[in-house]
Coordinates of C-alpha atoms and ligand atoms in Angstrom, one line a residue:
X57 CA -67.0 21.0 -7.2
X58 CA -65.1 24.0 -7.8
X59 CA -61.4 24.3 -6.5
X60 CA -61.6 28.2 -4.8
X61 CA -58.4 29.0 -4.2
X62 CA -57.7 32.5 -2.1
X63 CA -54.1 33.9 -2.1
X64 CA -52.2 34.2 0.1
X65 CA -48.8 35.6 -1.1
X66 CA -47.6 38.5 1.3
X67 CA -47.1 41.1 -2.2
X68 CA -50.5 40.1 -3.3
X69 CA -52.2 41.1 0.3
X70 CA -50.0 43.8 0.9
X71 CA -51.1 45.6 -2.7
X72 CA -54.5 44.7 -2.4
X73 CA -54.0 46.9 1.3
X74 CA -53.3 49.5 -0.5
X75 CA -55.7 49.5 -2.9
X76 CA -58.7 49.6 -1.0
X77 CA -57.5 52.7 0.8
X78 CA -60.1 55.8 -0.2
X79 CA -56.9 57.8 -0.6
X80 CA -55.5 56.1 -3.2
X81 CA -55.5 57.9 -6.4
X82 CA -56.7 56.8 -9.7
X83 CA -53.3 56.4 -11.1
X84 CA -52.2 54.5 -8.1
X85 CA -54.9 52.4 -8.1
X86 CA -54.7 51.4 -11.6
X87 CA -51.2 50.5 -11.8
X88 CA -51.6 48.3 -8.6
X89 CA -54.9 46.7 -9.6
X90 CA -52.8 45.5 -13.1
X91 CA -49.5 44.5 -10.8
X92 CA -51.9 42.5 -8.3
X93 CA -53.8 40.6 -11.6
X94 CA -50.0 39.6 -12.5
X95 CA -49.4 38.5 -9.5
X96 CA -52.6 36.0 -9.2
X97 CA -52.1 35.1 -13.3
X98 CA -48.8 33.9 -11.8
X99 CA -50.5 31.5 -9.3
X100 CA -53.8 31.0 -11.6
X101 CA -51.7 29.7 -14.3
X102 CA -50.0 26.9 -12.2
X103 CA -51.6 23.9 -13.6
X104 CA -50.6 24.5 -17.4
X105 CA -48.5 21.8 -19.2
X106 CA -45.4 21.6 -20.4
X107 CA -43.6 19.6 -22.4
X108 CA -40.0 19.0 -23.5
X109 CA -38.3 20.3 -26.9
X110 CA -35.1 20.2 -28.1
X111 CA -32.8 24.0 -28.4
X112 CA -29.1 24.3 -28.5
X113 CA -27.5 26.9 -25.8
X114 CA -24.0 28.9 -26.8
X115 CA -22.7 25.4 -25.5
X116 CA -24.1 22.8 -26.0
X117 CA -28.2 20.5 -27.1
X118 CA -30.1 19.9 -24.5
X119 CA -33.8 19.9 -23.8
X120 CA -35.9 22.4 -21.9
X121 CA -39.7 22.9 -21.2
X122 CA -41.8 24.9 -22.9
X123 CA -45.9 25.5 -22.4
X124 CA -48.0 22.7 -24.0
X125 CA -49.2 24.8 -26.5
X126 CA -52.5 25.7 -24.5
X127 CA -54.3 28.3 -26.3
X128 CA -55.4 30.9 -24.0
X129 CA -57.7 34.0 -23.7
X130 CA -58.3 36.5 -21.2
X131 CA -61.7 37.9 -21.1
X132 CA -62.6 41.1 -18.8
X133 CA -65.6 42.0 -18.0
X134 CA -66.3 45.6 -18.8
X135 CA -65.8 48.0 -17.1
X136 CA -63.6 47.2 -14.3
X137 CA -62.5 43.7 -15.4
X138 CA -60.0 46.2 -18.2
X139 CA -57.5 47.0 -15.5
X140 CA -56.2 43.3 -15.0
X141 CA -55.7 42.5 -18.6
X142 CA -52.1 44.6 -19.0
X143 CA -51.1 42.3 -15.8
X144 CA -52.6 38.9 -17.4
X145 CA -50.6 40.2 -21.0
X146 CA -47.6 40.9 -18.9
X147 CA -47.0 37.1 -18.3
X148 CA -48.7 35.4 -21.0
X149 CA -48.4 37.9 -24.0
X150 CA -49.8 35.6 -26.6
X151 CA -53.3 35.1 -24.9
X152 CA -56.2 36.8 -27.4
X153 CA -58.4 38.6 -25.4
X154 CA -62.4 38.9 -25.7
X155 CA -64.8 41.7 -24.1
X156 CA -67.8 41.0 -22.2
X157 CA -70.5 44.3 -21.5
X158 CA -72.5 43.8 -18.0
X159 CA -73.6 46.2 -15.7
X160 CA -75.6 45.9 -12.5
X161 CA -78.7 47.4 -12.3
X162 CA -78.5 49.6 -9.4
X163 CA -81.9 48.6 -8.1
X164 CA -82.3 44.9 -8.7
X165 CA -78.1 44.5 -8.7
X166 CA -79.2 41.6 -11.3
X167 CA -76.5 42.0 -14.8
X168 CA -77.4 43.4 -17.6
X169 CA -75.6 42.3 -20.8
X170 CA -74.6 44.8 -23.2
X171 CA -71.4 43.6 -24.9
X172 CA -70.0 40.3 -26.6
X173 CA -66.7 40.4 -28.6
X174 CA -65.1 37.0 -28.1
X175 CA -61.7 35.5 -30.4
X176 CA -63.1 33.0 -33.4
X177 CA -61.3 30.1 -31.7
X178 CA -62.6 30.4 -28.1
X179 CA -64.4 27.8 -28.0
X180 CA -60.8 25.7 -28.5
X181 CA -59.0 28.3 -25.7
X182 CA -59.0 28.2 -22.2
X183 CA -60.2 31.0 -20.8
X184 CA -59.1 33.5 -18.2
X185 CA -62.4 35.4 -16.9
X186 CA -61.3 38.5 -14.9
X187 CA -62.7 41.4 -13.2
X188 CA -61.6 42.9 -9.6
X189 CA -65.0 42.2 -7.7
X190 CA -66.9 39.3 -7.2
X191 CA -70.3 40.6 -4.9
X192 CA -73.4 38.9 -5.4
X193 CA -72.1 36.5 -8.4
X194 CA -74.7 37.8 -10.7
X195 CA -72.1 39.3 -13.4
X196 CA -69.6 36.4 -13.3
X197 CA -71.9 33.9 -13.3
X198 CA -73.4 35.5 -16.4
X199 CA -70.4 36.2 -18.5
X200 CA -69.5 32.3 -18.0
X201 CA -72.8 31.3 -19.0
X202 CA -72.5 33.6 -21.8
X203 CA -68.8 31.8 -22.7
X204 CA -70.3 28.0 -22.2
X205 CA -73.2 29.4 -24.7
X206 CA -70.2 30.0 -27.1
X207 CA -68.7 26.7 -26.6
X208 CA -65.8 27.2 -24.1
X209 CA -64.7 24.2 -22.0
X210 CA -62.4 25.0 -20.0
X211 CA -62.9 28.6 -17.9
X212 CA -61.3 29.7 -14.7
X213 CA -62.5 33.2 -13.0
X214 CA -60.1 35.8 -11.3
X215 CA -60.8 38.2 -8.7
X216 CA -58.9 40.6 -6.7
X217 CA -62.2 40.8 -3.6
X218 CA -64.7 38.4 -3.3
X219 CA -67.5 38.2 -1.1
X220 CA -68.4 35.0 0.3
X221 CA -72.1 35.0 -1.0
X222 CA -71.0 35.7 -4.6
X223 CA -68.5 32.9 -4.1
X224 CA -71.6 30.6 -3.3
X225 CA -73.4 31.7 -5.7
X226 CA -70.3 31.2 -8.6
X227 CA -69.5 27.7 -7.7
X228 CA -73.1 26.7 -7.3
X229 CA -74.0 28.0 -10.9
X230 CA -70.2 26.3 -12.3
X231 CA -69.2 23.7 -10.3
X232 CA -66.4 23.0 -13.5
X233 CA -65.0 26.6 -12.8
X234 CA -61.9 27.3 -10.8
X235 CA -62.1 30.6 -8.9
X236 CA -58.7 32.5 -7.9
X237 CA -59.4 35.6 -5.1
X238 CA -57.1 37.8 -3.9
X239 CA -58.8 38.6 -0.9
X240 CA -62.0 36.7 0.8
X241 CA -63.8 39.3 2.6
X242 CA -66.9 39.8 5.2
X243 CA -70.3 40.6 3.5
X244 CA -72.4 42.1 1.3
X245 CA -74.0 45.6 2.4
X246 CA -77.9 46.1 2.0
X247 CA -76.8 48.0 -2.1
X248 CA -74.8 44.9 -2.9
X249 CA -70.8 46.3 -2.3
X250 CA -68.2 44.1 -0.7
X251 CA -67.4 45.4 2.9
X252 CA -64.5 46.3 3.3
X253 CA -64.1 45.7 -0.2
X254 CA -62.6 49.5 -1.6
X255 CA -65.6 50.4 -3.3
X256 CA -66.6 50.9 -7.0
X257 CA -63.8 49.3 -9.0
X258 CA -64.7 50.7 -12.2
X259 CA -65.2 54.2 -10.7
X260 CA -62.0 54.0 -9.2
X261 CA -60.0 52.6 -12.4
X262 CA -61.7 55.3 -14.3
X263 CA -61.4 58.1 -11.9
X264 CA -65.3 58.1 -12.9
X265 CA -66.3 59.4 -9.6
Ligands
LIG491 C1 -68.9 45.7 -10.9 C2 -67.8 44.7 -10.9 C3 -68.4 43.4 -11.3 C4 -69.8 43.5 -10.7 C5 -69.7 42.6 -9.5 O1 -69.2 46.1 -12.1 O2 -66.7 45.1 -11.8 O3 -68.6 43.3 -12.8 O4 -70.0 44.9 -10.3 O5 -71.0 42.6 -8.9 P1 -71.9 41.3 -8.8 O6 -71.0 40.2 -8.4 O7 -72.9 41.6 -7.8 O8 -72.5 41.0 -10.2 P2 -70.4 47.2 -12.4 O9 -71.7 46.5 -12.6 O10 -70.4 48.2 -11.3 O11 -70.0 47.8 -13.8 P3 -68.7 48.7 -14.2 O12 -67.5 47.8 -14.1 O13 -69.1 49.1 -15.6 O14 -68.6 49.9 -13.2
LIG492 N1 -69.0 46.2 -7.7 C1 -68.0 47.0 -7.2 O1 -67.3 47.7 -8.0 N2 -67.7 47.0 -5.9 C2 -68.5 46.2 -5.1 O2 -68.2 46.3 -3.8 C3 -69.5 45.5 -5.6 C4 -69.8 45.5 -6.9

């Protein structure tokens, strides 16, 4: 079953506070939304290997770790997934990065696929899925469906709110899939938002509203 790991890190809570304020500007908002994806790449990224090599310092040989090698990617799902990948590039620059289009029908909340851009070599990457909100599961669920389709393997999902139905509904559909959250919140409202969630992430990024 799927590890679901929620932070818990004081700077992590604290930003995401902030963040769901209705007073906080778009500017604000983005900035914090791409400090609080660094934040949770730092924890999400825990489990990568490392192995030793040989360097010389100024005084002397020695050995020191260095990352496995690990290909990575980081794939947002548009719109809103876009204001964590600065944050995830921020600590691991050499990740590629793919695009995924879904939206949620406002009336049926069910995705609606509209974009697919992934690296060549994804299939041989592990791969970072991201995007702020997690509410019914529909969207995440898809885009990782859409990314097994392709061949990935090895797929982890990062949040900054989830909802504890979309949760469900994410580790029933990928049991294989590892979900980081930054905050686990209440419920769904009757139109499918997180409450007390902060709103429209996209809107908000985008200053679309
Ligand atoms: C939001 C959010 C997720 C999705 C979550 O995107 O960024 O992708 O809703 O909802 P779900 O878990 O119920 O699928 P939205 O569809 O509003 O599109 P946008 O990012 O383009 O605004
Ligand atoms: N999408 C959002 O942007 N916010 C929610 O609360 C639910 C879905």
């Amino acid at each position: 079953m799927a590890n679901v790991m929620i932070m818990d890190h004081p700077l992590i809570q604290h930003k995401i506070g902030y963040i769901r304020r209705e007073d906080t500007g778009t500017k604000d908002f983005r900035q914090t939304v791409s400090e609080i994806a660094m934040l949770i790449c730092y924890e999400a990224t825990r489990h990568l290997e490392l192995t030793d090599v040989d360097i010389t310092t100024p005084i002397c040989k020695t050995t020191v770790k260095t990352l496995k090698g690990r290909k990575l990617a980081v794939v947002p799902i548009l719109r809103a997934g876009l204001g964590m990948v600065d944050g995830m590039l921020t600590l691991i620059p050499t990740a590629k990065v793919g695009h995924i289009g879904l939206y949620r029908d406002p009336d049926s909340h069910k995705p609606v696929e509209y974009y697919c851009k992934l690296p060549a070599d994804s299939a041989e990457r592990e791969v970072f899925v991201v995007d702020p909100m997690l509410a019914t599961g529909g969207s995440a669920s898809a885009a990782i469906q859409m990314l097994k389709d392709k061949g990935c393997k090895k797929i982890h999902f990062m949040c900054i709110i989830a909802a504890p139905e979309g949760v469900e509904v994410l580790k029933n559909a990928h049991p294989d899939v590892d979900i980081y959250i930054g905050a686990l919140d209440e419920k769904l409202n009757e139109n499918a938002y997180i409450v007390p969630g902060l709103g429209d992430a996209g809107d908000r990024i985008f200053g679309t509203k």
